[in-house]
XYZ file of C-alpha atoms in Angstrom:
652
model
C 23.916 61.623 -13.619
C 23.478 61.333 -17.395
C 20.102 59.972 -18.485
C 21.662 56.926 -20.141
C 23.472 56.054 -16.871
C 20.349 55.964 -14.682
C 19.192 52.434 -15.792
C 22.664 51.036 -15.063
C 22.663 52.452 -11.532
C 19.168 51.109 -10.904
C 20.242 47.702 -12.155
C 23.200 47.536 -9.733
C 21.015 48.764 -6.899
C 18.222 46.202 -7.444
C 20.689 43.356 -7.915
C 22.479 44.245 -4.712
C 19.275 44.482 -2.707
C 18.033 41.128 -4.004
C 21.337 39.321 -3.460
C 21.707 40.542 0.110
C 18.094 39.874 0.937
C 18.489 36.243 -0.094
C 21.910 35.981 1.550
C 20.936 37.208 5.008
C 18.365 34.435 5.602
C 15.335 36.723 5.636
C 14.182 35.093 2.393
C 10.874 36.857 2.448
C 9.911 35.623 -0.999
C 10.202 32.022 0.154
C 8.605 32.287 3.596
C 5.171 33.324 2.332
C 3.325 35.470 -0.127
C 2.613 38.247 2.393
C 6.273 38.722 3.217
C 7.033 38.562 -0.487
C 4.704 41.463 -1.139
C 6.255 43.288 1.756
C 9.769 42.791 0.340
C 8.655 43.916 -3.100
C 7.143 47.051 -1.595
C 10.430 47.836 0.118
C 12.304 47.536 -3.123
C 9.758 49.557 -5.027
C 9.905 52.288 -2.389
C 13.701 52.381 -2.638
C 13.674 52.490 -6.415
C 11.132 55.273 -6.359
C 13.637 57.581 -4.679
C 15.342 59.913 -7.118
C 19.071 59.475 -7.194
C 21.238 62.586 -7.016
C 22.496 63.918 -10.348
C 26.120 62.995 -9.716
C 28.606 60.570 -11.135
C 27.574 56.970 -10.438
C 31.010 55.997 -9.233
C 31.636 53.193 -6.768
C 32.319 54.230 -3.234
C 36.116 54.324 -2.947
C 37.924 54.193 0.380
C 41.229 53.027 1.747
C 41.800 51.047 4.892
C 44.133 52.816 7.327
C 47.801 52.277 6.879
C 48.766 48.905 8.340
C 51.838 50.511 9.876
C 49.630 52.746 12.022
C 46.804 50.335 12.854
C 46.089 46.630 13.169
C 42.967 46.620 10.932
C 43.047 44.372 7.865
C 39.663 44.323 6.181
C 38.470 42.330 3.226
C 36.112 44.258 0.974
C 33.466 41.806 -0.291
C 31.103 44.415 -1.774
C 31.759 48.008 -2.766
C 29.281 49.904 -4.893
C 27.346 53.096 -4.480
C 24.409 51.340 -2.747
C 26.087 48.225 -1.239
C 29.046 47.789 1.073
C 30.348 44.489 2.454
C 33.300 44.037 4.822
C 34.755 40.840 6.246
C 37.418 39.668 8.719
C 37.075 42.599 11.134
C 39.106 42.058 14.287
C 38.558 43.774 17.604
C 41.546 46.042 16.919
C 39.987 47.375 13.725
C 36.656 48.403 15.287
C 37.720 52.046 15.748
C 38.617 52.313 12.064
C 35.238 50.764 11.214
C 33.481 53.383 13.334
C 35.325 56.164 11.550
C 34.410 54.724 8.172
C 30.721 54.345 8.977
C 30.588 57.817 10.531
C 31.223 59.276 7.090
C 27.744 58.174 5.996
C 24.636 60.126 6.849
C 20.971 60.340 5.922
C 21.776 61.756 2.504
C 24.199 58.978 1.573
C 23.194 56.558 -1.084
C 24.413 53.491 0.818
C 21.419 51.221 1.487
C 22.856 47.760 2.145
C 25.605 47.110 4.687
C 27.057 43.674 5.456
C 29.670 42.786 8.083
C 31.136 39.283 8.192
C 33.487 37.518 10.599
C 33.628 40.325 13.137
C 35.021 40.281 16.676
C 33.553 43.061 18.818
C 32.606 44.027 22.364
C 29.026 44.690 23.400
C 29.650 48.402 23.866
C 31.247 48.790 20.426
C 28.402 46.769 18.889
C 25.830 49.204 20.321
C 27.923 52.138 19.065
C 28.046 50.747 15.519
C 24.282 50.133 15.640
C 23.703 53.753 16.640
C 25.973 54.988 13.850
C 24.170 52.868 11.234
C 20.832 53.913 12.739
C 21.510 57.514 11.708
C 22.614 56.731 8.135
C 20.803 55.929 4.924
C 21.320 52.158 5.387
C 18.052 50.201 5.054
C 19.334 46.634 5.265
C 22.005 45.794 7.826
C 23.401 42.221 7.911
C 25.870 40.778 10.411
C 27.162 37.235 9.911
C 29.375 35.272 12.259
C 29.922 37.761 15.065
C 31.860 37.100 18.265
C 31.040 39.317 21.249
C 33.851 39.172 23.747
C 32.437 40.426 27.017
C 30.980 43.309 29.048
C 27.302 42.909 28.194
C 25.448 45.513 30.205
C 22.532 47.873 29.840
C 23.157 50.501 27.181
C 21.100 53.509 26.226
C 19.972 53.382 22.608
C 18.345 56.127 20.572
C 15.768 54.561 18.230
C 14.472 57.833 16.824
C 14.554 58.739 13.145
C 16.135 55.784 11.288
C 16.106 54.615 7.698
C 16.802 51.031 8.700
C 14.083 48.568 7.708
C 15.640 45.153 8.310
C 18.349 43.902 10.675
C 19.771 40.391 10.295
C 22.172 38.891 12.824
C 23.361 35.360 12.139
C 25.694 33.093 14.135
C 26.513 35.099 17.226
C 28.891 33.776 19.889
C 28.824 35.429 23.307
C 31.956 34.918 25.383
C 30.590 36.628 28.502
C 29.055 33.905 30.696
C 27.621 36.148 33.416
C 25.354 38.984 32.337
C 21.765 40.111 32.708
C 19.687 38.615 29.905
C 17.284 41.552 29.890
C 20.101 43.936 28.920
C 20.626 41.922 25.758
C 16.977 41.408 24.794
C 15.895 44.982 25.487
C 18.062 46.429 22.742
C 16.339 44.343 20.046
C 12.768 44.234 21.329
C 12.370 48.014 21.242
C 13.698 48.553 17.715
C 11.390 50.516 15.449
C 12.152 48.581 12.252
C 10.027 46.325 10.057
C 12.064 43.102 10.057
C 14.377 41.523 12.646
C 16.272 38.237 12.280
C 18.459 36.687 14.980
C 19.286 33.105 14.029
C 21.695 30.350 15.013
C 22.797 32.278 18.105
C 21.588 30.153 21.065
C 19.083 32.855 21.944
C 17.046 31.876 25.019
C 14.316 34.493 25.030
C 13.045 37.752 23.581
C 11.115 40.453 25.387
C 7.748 41.725 24.336
C 8.022 45.355 23.089
C 6.903 47.852 25.702
C 4.872 49.845 23.147
C 3.089 49.073 19.897
C 5.857 47.695 17.675
C 6.214 48.221 13.913
C 7.636 44.708 13.506
C 6.081 42.932 10.536
C 8.646 40.165 10.272
C 10.458 38.339 13.113
C 12.739 35.334 12.727
C 14.431 33.608 15.668
C 15.246 30.316 13.924
C 17.740 27.790 15.253
C 17.942 29.032 18.850
C 16.909 27.754 22.290
C 13.724 29.752 22.826
C 11.000 28.117 24.935
C 7.230 28.399 25.449
C 7.645 31.580 27.508
C 8.215 33.713 24.401
C 5.789 36.642 23.999
C 3.496 35.403 26.724
C 0.497 37.751 27.012
C 2.211 40.099 24.554
C -0.210 42.671 23.118
C 2.163 45.020 21.293
C 2.952 42.930 18.171
C -0.249 43.950 16.436
C 1.456 44.577 13.078
C 3.426 41.318 12.977
C 2.635 39.293 9.844
C 5.390 36.651 9.764
C 6.921 34.826 12.741
C 9.687 32.237 12.211
C 10.474 30.102 15.278
C 11.892 27.103 13.517
C 14.271 24.744 15.368
C 13.854 25.935 18.964
C 12.622 24.348 22.207
C 8.859 24.857 22.121
C 7.017 21.912 23.698
C 3.309 22.693 24.111
C 1.152 23.570 21.133
C -1.528 25.155 23.321
C 0.994 27.712 24.623
C 2.058 28.498 21.070
C -1.569 29.166 20.165
C -1.961 31.455 23.197
C 1.164 33.342 22.133
C -0.497 34.266 18.831
C -3.845 35.289 20.332
C -3.041 39.023 20.434
C -1.130 39.079 17.128
C -4.081 40.336 15.158
C -2.156 40.685 11.872
C -0.218 37.398 11.956
C -0.555 35.430 8.732
C 2.377 33.004 8.704
C 3.849 31.026 11.614
C 6.728 28.550 11.276
C 7.070 26.189 14.263
C 8.871 23.368 12.464
C 11.652 21.247 14.002
C 10.563 21.740 17.604
C 9.713 19.038 20.185
C 6.091 20.163 20.098
C 3.348 17.916 21.510
C -0.394 18.211 21.857
C -2.327 15.980 24.262
C -6.010 15.821 25.168
C -5.615 18.324 27.990
C -3.914 20.938 25.839
C -6.704 21.073 23.260
C -8.973 22.716 25.851
C -6.624 25.708 25.990
C -6.000 26.244 22.279
C -6.745 29.818 21.234
C -5.277 30.957 17.925
C -5.431 34.315 16.238
C -8.105 34.338 13.552
C -5.815 35.924 10.946
C -3.371 32.996 10.681
C -3.582 31.474 7.193
C -0.314 29.529 6.900
C 1.039 27.267 9.651
C 4.114 25.044 9.550
C 4.178 22.346 12.257
C 6.435 19.875 10.473
C 9.127 17.747 12.165
C 7.612 17.797 15.650
C 6.167 15.096 17.946
C 2.519 15.715 17.202
C -0.056 12.908 17.193
C -3.693 12.568 16.097
C -4.877 15.038 18.723
C -3.230 17.932 16.865
C -6.337 18.153 14.659
C -8.291 19.303 17.701
C -5.940 22.239 18.259
C -5.630 24.037 14.931
C -6.554 27.582 13.826
C -10.020 27.614 12.294
C -9.194 29.713 9.244
C -5.813 28.257 8.305
C -5.416 27.795 4.556
C -2.004 26.105 4.271
C -1.053 23.499 6.887
C 2.206 21.551 7.031
C 2.203 18.519 9.367
C 4.808 16.355 7.688
C 7.255 14.229 9.667
C 5.179 13.814 12.838
C 3.542 10.821 14.554
C 0.026 11.025 13.102
C -1.658 7.647 12.493
C -5.210 8.750 11.714
C -7.380 11.846 11.407
C -10.063 11.724 14.129
C -13.694 11.897 13.059
C -14.640 14.390 15.761
C -12.580 17.479 14.885
C -13.387 21.082 14.145
C -14.120 21.617 10.475
C -11.362 23.554 8.703
C -13.465 25.128 5.976
C -10.692 27.369 4.594
C -7.952 24.692 4.404
C -6.749 24.364 0.799
C -3.291 22.761 1.212
C -2.437 19.936 3.621
C 0.950 18.236 3.896
C 0.954 15.110 6.091
C 3.826 13.238 4.452
C 6.215 11.108 6.556
C 3.613 10.050 9.133
C 1.884 6.777 10.035
C -1.425 7.060 8.180
C -2.907 3.851 6.777
C -5.482 5.367 4.408
C -6.299 8.535 2.520
C -8.241 11.005 4.668
C -11.660 12.069 3.528
C -12.666 15.681 2.996
C -15.592 15.767 5.366
C -13.718 18.256 7.555
C -11.725 19.872 4.703
C -14.344 20.863 2.161
C -12.059 23.367 0.372
C -8.999 21.079 0.161
C -7.185 21.396 -3.179
C -3.722 19.970 -2.483
C -2.821 16.934 -0.342
C 0.606 15.410 0.225
C 0.458 12.025 1.958
C 3.709 10.479 0.746
C 5.849 8.147 2.885
C 3.098 6.851 5.162
C 1.851 3.296 5.805
C -0.904 3.167 3.186
C -1.402 -0.344 1.792
C -4.688 0.017 -0.080
C -5.851 3.637 -0.483
C -9.598 4.009 -0.656
C -11.077 4.930 -4.010
C -13.793 6.909 -2.181
C -11.273 9.701 -1.615
C -11.876 11.278 -5.022
C -15.628 11.129 -4.487
C -15.516 12.875 -1.113
C -12.824 15.367 -2.211
C -14.311 16.925 -5.333
C -12.087 20.027 -5.194
C -8.770 18.152 -5.127
C -6.503 19.384 -7.905
C -3.284 17.680 -6.789
C -2.669 14.527 -4.741
C 0.782 13.213 -3.868
C 0.430 9.697 -2.441
C 3.555 7.964 -3.748
C 6.313 6.187 -1.814
C 3.809 4.188 0.250
C 4.062 0.385 0.769
C 1.159 -0.445 -1.545
C -0.383 -3.921 -1.355
C -1.303 -4.904 -4.883
C -4.595 -6.752 -4.464
C -8.217 -6.500 -5.560
C -8.840 -3.699 -3.056
C -6.276 -1.544 -4.884
C -7.770 -2.083 -8.334
C -10.351 0.729 -8.097
C -7.726 3.249 -6.957
C -5.447 2.260 -9.852
C -8.255 2.686 -12.382
C -9.086 6.139 -11.028
C -5.387 7.059 -10.947
C -5.000 6.147 -14.616
C -7.976 8.309 -15.512
C -6.797 11.245 -13.334
C -3.018 10.937 -13.749
C -2.675 14.712 -14.157
C -3.949 15.195 -10.592
C -1.676 12.509 -9.138
C 1.787 13.831 -8.318
C 4.658 11.473 -9.153
C 2.504 9.036 -11.150
C 3.529 6.403 -12.113
C 7.188 6.322 -11.017
C 6.558 6.832 -7.278
C 3.668 4.338 -7.040
C 5.211 0.873 -6.652
C 3.918 -2.418 -5.217
C 5.503 -3.506 -1.943
C 3.287 -6.537 -1.296
C 2.855 -9.388 -2.189
C 6.366 -10.621 -2.878
C 5.525 -11.633 -6.441
C 4.561 -8.049 -7.384
C 7.207 -6.239 -5.342
C 8.957 -3.517 -7.338
C 6.295 -3.319 -10.060
C 4.598 -0.016 -10.750
C 0.901 0.199 -9.947
C 0.088 1.020 -13.561
C 1.343 -2.447 -14.563
C -0.715 -4.288 -11.938
C -3.914 -5.899 -13.189
C -6.276 -8.642 -12.043
C -9.226 -10.020 -13.962
C -12.684 -8.766 -13.080
C -13.793 -12.214 -12.043
C -10.933 -12.456 -9.532
C -11.911 -9.196 -7.838
C -15.712 -9.395 -8.088
C -17.053 -11.726 -5.407
C -20.576 -11.792 -6.803
C -19.333 -12.524 -10.317
C -16.995 -15.199 -8.962
C -19.844 -16.889 -7.064
C -22.097 -16.816 -10.121
C -19.332 -18.283 -12.276
C -18.599 -21.051 -9.768
C -22.312 -21.787 -9.492
C -22.725 -22.012 -13.266
C -19.693 -24.295 -13.590
C -21.005 -26.478 -10.759
C -24.426 -26.765 -12.373
C -22.851 -27.646 -15.734
C -20.617 -30.273 -14.127
C -23.518 -31.763 -12.193
C -25.604 -31.862 -15.363
C -22.745 -33.444 -17.309
C -22.081 -36.050 -14.626
C -25.794 -36.788 -14.381
C -26.024 -37.240 -18.141
C -23.012 -39.555 -18.180
C -24.390 -41.518 -15.265
C -27.713 -41.974 -17.035
C -26.040 -42.774 -20.341
C -23.746 -45.420 -18.818
C -26.404 -46.619 -16.364
C -24.330 -45.682 -13.305
C -27.293 -46.114 -10.889
C -27.604 -49.723 -11.991
C -23.935 -50.365 -11.282
C -24.196 -48.717 -7.911
C -27.171 -50.906 -7.142
C -25.213 -54.004 -8.167
C -22.234 -52.999 -6.035
C -24.546 -52.530 -3.092
C -26.169 -55.918 -3.611
C -22.757 -57.585 -3.998
C -21.566 -56.042 -0.743
C -24.729 -56.950 1.130
C -24.665 -60.534 -0.174
C -21.049 -61.036 0.857
C -21.835 -59.634 4.292
C -24.861 -61.900 4.791
C -22.969 -64.975 3.679
C -20.135 -64.192 6.042
C -22.423 -63.511 9.020
C -24.868 -66.383 8.438
C -22.610 -69.261 7.301
C -19.027 -68.444 8.087
C -18.130 -72.157 8.234
C -19.693 -72.962 4.874
C -17.625 -70.511 2.849
C -16.127 -72.359 -0.141
C -12.466 -72.844 0.171
C -12.156 -74.513 -3.305
C -14.028 -74.826 -6.585
C -17.065 -77.121 -6.980
C -18.001 -76.661 -10.672
C -16.169 -76.568 -13.938
C -18.409 -73.828 -15.290
C -21.405 -71.667 -14.545
C -23.741 -71.250 -17.504
C -25.528 -67.903 -18.009
C -28.184 -67.718 -20.727
C -31.534 -66.210 -21.580
C -34.708 -68.226 -21.106
C -35.374 -67.768 -24.812
C -32.184 -69.739 -25.523
C -32.867 -72.454 -22.938
C -33.712 -75.127 -25.565
C -30.224 -74.914 -27.099
C -28.629 -74.946 -23.670
C -30.600 -77.983 -22.425
C -30.575 -79.986 -25.663
C -27.105 -79.186 -26.980
C -24.780 -77.452 -24.517
C -25.338 -79.409 -21.336
C -25.582 -82.896 -22.918
C -22.417 -82.446 -24.962
C -20.372 -81.147 -22.016
C -21.701 -83.718 -19.503
C -21.653 -86.554 -21.984
C -19.259 -88.554 -19.869
C -20.744 -88.848 -16.392
C -18.709 -87.031 -13.755
C -16.128 -85.656 -16.169
C -17.639 -82.140 -16.379
C -19.807 -80.593 -13.655
C -21.875 -77.601 -14.719
C -23.719 -75.088 -12.533
C -27.146 -74.289 -13.929
C -29.656 -72.163 -12.095
C -32.551 -74.637 -12.513
C -30.750 -77.325 -10.563
C -28.050 -75.612 -8.521
C -29.642 -72.438 -7.082
C -30.414 -72.973 -3.389
C -34.040 -72.292 -2.495
C -34.588 -69.563 0.104
C -31.602 -67.481 -0.945
C -31.920 -64.413 -3.095
C -31.262 -64.684 -6.796
C -28.283 -62.303 -6.553
C -26.789 -64.346 -3.725
C -27.193 -67.570 -5.724
C -25.592 -65.968 -8.779
C -22.608 -64.758 -6.763
C -22.131 -68.134 -5.049
C -22.315 -70.054 -8.324
C -19.834 -67.744 -10.055
C -17.373 -67.979 -7.161
C -17.642 -71.827 -6.955
C -17.118 -72.225 -10.701
C -13.805 -72.482 -12.519
C -15.242 -70.746 -15.586
C -18.321 -68.702 -16.452
C -19.927 -69.462 -19.818
C -22.142 -66.756 -21.320
C -24.426 -67.714 -24.183
C -24.701 -64.483 -26.156
C -27.626 -63.656 -28.390
C -30.070 -60.806 -28.986
C -32.149 -62.371 -26.242
C -29.235 -62.265 -23.802
C -28.773 -58.497 -24.006
C -32.462 -57.990 -23.314
C -32.391 -59.986 -20.068
C -31.870 -58.096 -16.814
C -30.652 -61.166 -14.915
C -28.155 -61.999 -17.606
C -26.764 -58.515 -17.143
C -26.373 -59.146 -13.400
C -24.550 -62.410 -14.065
C -22.214 -60.765 -16.590
C -21.498 -57.916 -14.200
C -20.568 -60.170 -11.268
C -18.478 -62.417 -13.497
C -16.661 -59.411 -14.869
C -16.106 -58.168 -11.314
C -14.518 -61.557 -10.432
C -12.393 -61.329 -13.559
C -10.738 -58.105 -12.315
C -10.802 -58.728 -8.568
C -9.077 -62.128 -8.843
C -7.057 -61.361 -11.981
C -8.369 -64.649 -13.449
C -9.235 -65.701 -16.995
C -12.615 -67.135 -16.133
C -14.916 -65.787 -18.865
C -15.962 -67.828 -21.922
C -18.201 -66.130 -24.469
C -20.338 -68.199 -26.891
C -21.988 -66.202 -29.659
C -25.120 -68.211 -30.399
C -26.653 -65.679 -32.767
C -25.117 -62.451 -34.181
C -25.867 -59.364 -32.076
C -26.243 -56.035 -33.938
C -24.476 -53.228 -32.125
C -27.498 -50.951 -32.166
C -29.612 -53.317 -30.035
C -27.027 -53.537 -27.247
C -28.174 -51.206 -24.397
C -25.815 -48.482 -23.132
C -25.292 -50.259 -19.836
C -23.788 -53.239 -21.752
C -20.649 -51.226 -22.542
C -18.664 -53.887 -20.674
C -20.032 -56.541 -23.030
C -18.970 -54.420 -25.974
C -15.507 -54.104 -24.486
C -15.265 -57.869 -23.829
C -16.335 -58.789 -27.343
C -13.855 -56.281 -28.763
C -10.871 -57.462 -26.681
C -11.495 -61.174 -25.947
C -11.779 -64.176 -28.279
C -15.213 -65.725 -28.226
C -16.630 -69.035 -29.611
C -19.156 -68.659 -32.379
C -21.760 -71.438 -32.717
C -21.372 -72.865 -36.215
C -24.489 -73.541 -38.222
C -22.839 -76.414 -40.128
C -23.085 -79.751 -38.290
C -19.685 -80.800 -39.551
C -18.086 -78.144 -37.337
C -20.012 -79.005 -34.161
C -17.541 -81.690 -33.030
C -14.611 -79.226 -33.183
C -16.710 -76.614 -31.334
C -17.462 -78.972 -28.431
C -13.852 -80.139 -28.308
C -12.618 -76.540 -27.955
C -15.210 -75.727 -25.313
C -14.436 -78.843 -23.268
C -10.725 -78.057 -23.443
C -11.413 -74.512 -22.167
C -13.255 -75.701 -19.063
C -11.282 -78.875 -18.385
C -9.975 -78.686 -14.855
C -9.271 -81.218 -12.142
C -11.600 -80.460 -9.284
C -10.584 -81.399 -5.730
C -11.016 -85.117 -4.950
C -13.534 -84.481 -2.225
C -15.774 -82.600 -4.663
C -15.519 -85.299 -7.322
C -16.426 -87.985 -4.794
C -19.324 -85.965 -3.480
């Protein structure tokens, strides 16, 4: 081969190997890093081989003449290193044998793929033996139908270049055959990687001698817990894929791995696996297992008591886990944990996972994740906790604050973190949720309420003192007590009608004017006006308050002689208060104010605010100093109190 043609040949070779490796479901680069290294080593070993110095022409061949045979192949790949054939019927098997027999150990063909093939068991074994003795390293069979006649066949495993065999979607038409005859052919193969998937495989035998298998995949079959029971010959196995089968007991799975002293990756996802309290007593994993996939099973909280001690990557998503028990074995090497799609109600702490760096807890039942998580998990570099039904309340505030500060460590923030409760916040992102500090700090709230209460009490107390509220309360109490005593002591003597035209309230300092001017001028005509004055009408033995109340109630009007002396009298204040109370309780117009002397506003006490209001709103009579105006004054006052008392009162 010319020197400038060697890179082109290597390019086609590497591309073919990579394409077929991904196509045949081995997918070593995706399953785990150990298998990836293994795949890279295989490719590097192949590329290291020196290609013969010959023309790098594609392998050319012709299918037999259709007139002489029934074969009708479709060539899907045809290069020096890769060959792919499809639509191979049972009648074209002999032609296929002849074609493959042309290859030998010195051929450059390394990748062989057969698709949509119909073949008998005997012919299948024959083709395997032919390929076994060629230069093919990767043999892939997709969608194969085996007609019948499955029986024990001798197979020569010696001296092969084959490294990986992939068989996908096999249909067996023979319903009655010995299962061991089928399994024995594959279990004894001396290759590095074996894949039999989507073929309703029920079992696989343990190799009779130490096996070179480093990669086994039996995904999407019907294999049960009996697989590799007490098997001690898979000492080189590094990757085991048992996804989507019928494994039921996790303890038996752990026992299966006990003798696999090189196993690093185990995929048990999509099985009906369970782990109860009894099973945990029998859990015995290999110590080399570092990556374990137990997703999409039926595992509960007890699974944490049956896990390999040195596992580094653990996938438990889509199970039935509601909490992580406190009493579990510490997984000191665990760095990645996926428990999404479970029933957890809070973020797990890292007391048992001291080396945890990545945690996925999406799609659980977390309402208010604890903010203590970041304190207990100091090594966390990535947390995915979105798509949970968050309850936006005070308890969530600390987590939101930490999330805003550490948004780079929070996967999916803020789009996948949305309030679910309460209804008013539903649909809002957590980053937009905020409550005031006083609403979420109980101590601060109590202090604030206490301060406001003290201020209100102080304000009310000040107002009460300023407006003399205790005095009014005292008067109300005395009024109530007086009315009660009158009712209980003299129920028959209660006045049913008025007895006086007016009750006169005045200060003792103004008594001379009242006795010499007011009373004589109003009672000038005998019997025409009857006035109630405390000196002559208060009943001895009764309290002063009771006498005041009785006189006010028996009088048509109440005359108050206002002066600076009046506002200084305590009893005058009582009389004004009770008269004012009658004014509002009976909706009457019974108050007459006489301003004897001007009263400066500054000398009126605070408790006389009612007097201020009355003088501001009601018309009052002002005593004129000129004698010429006295006659008009008395005429107006007599007219104001003129009232026809009942006949019985007048006669009495």
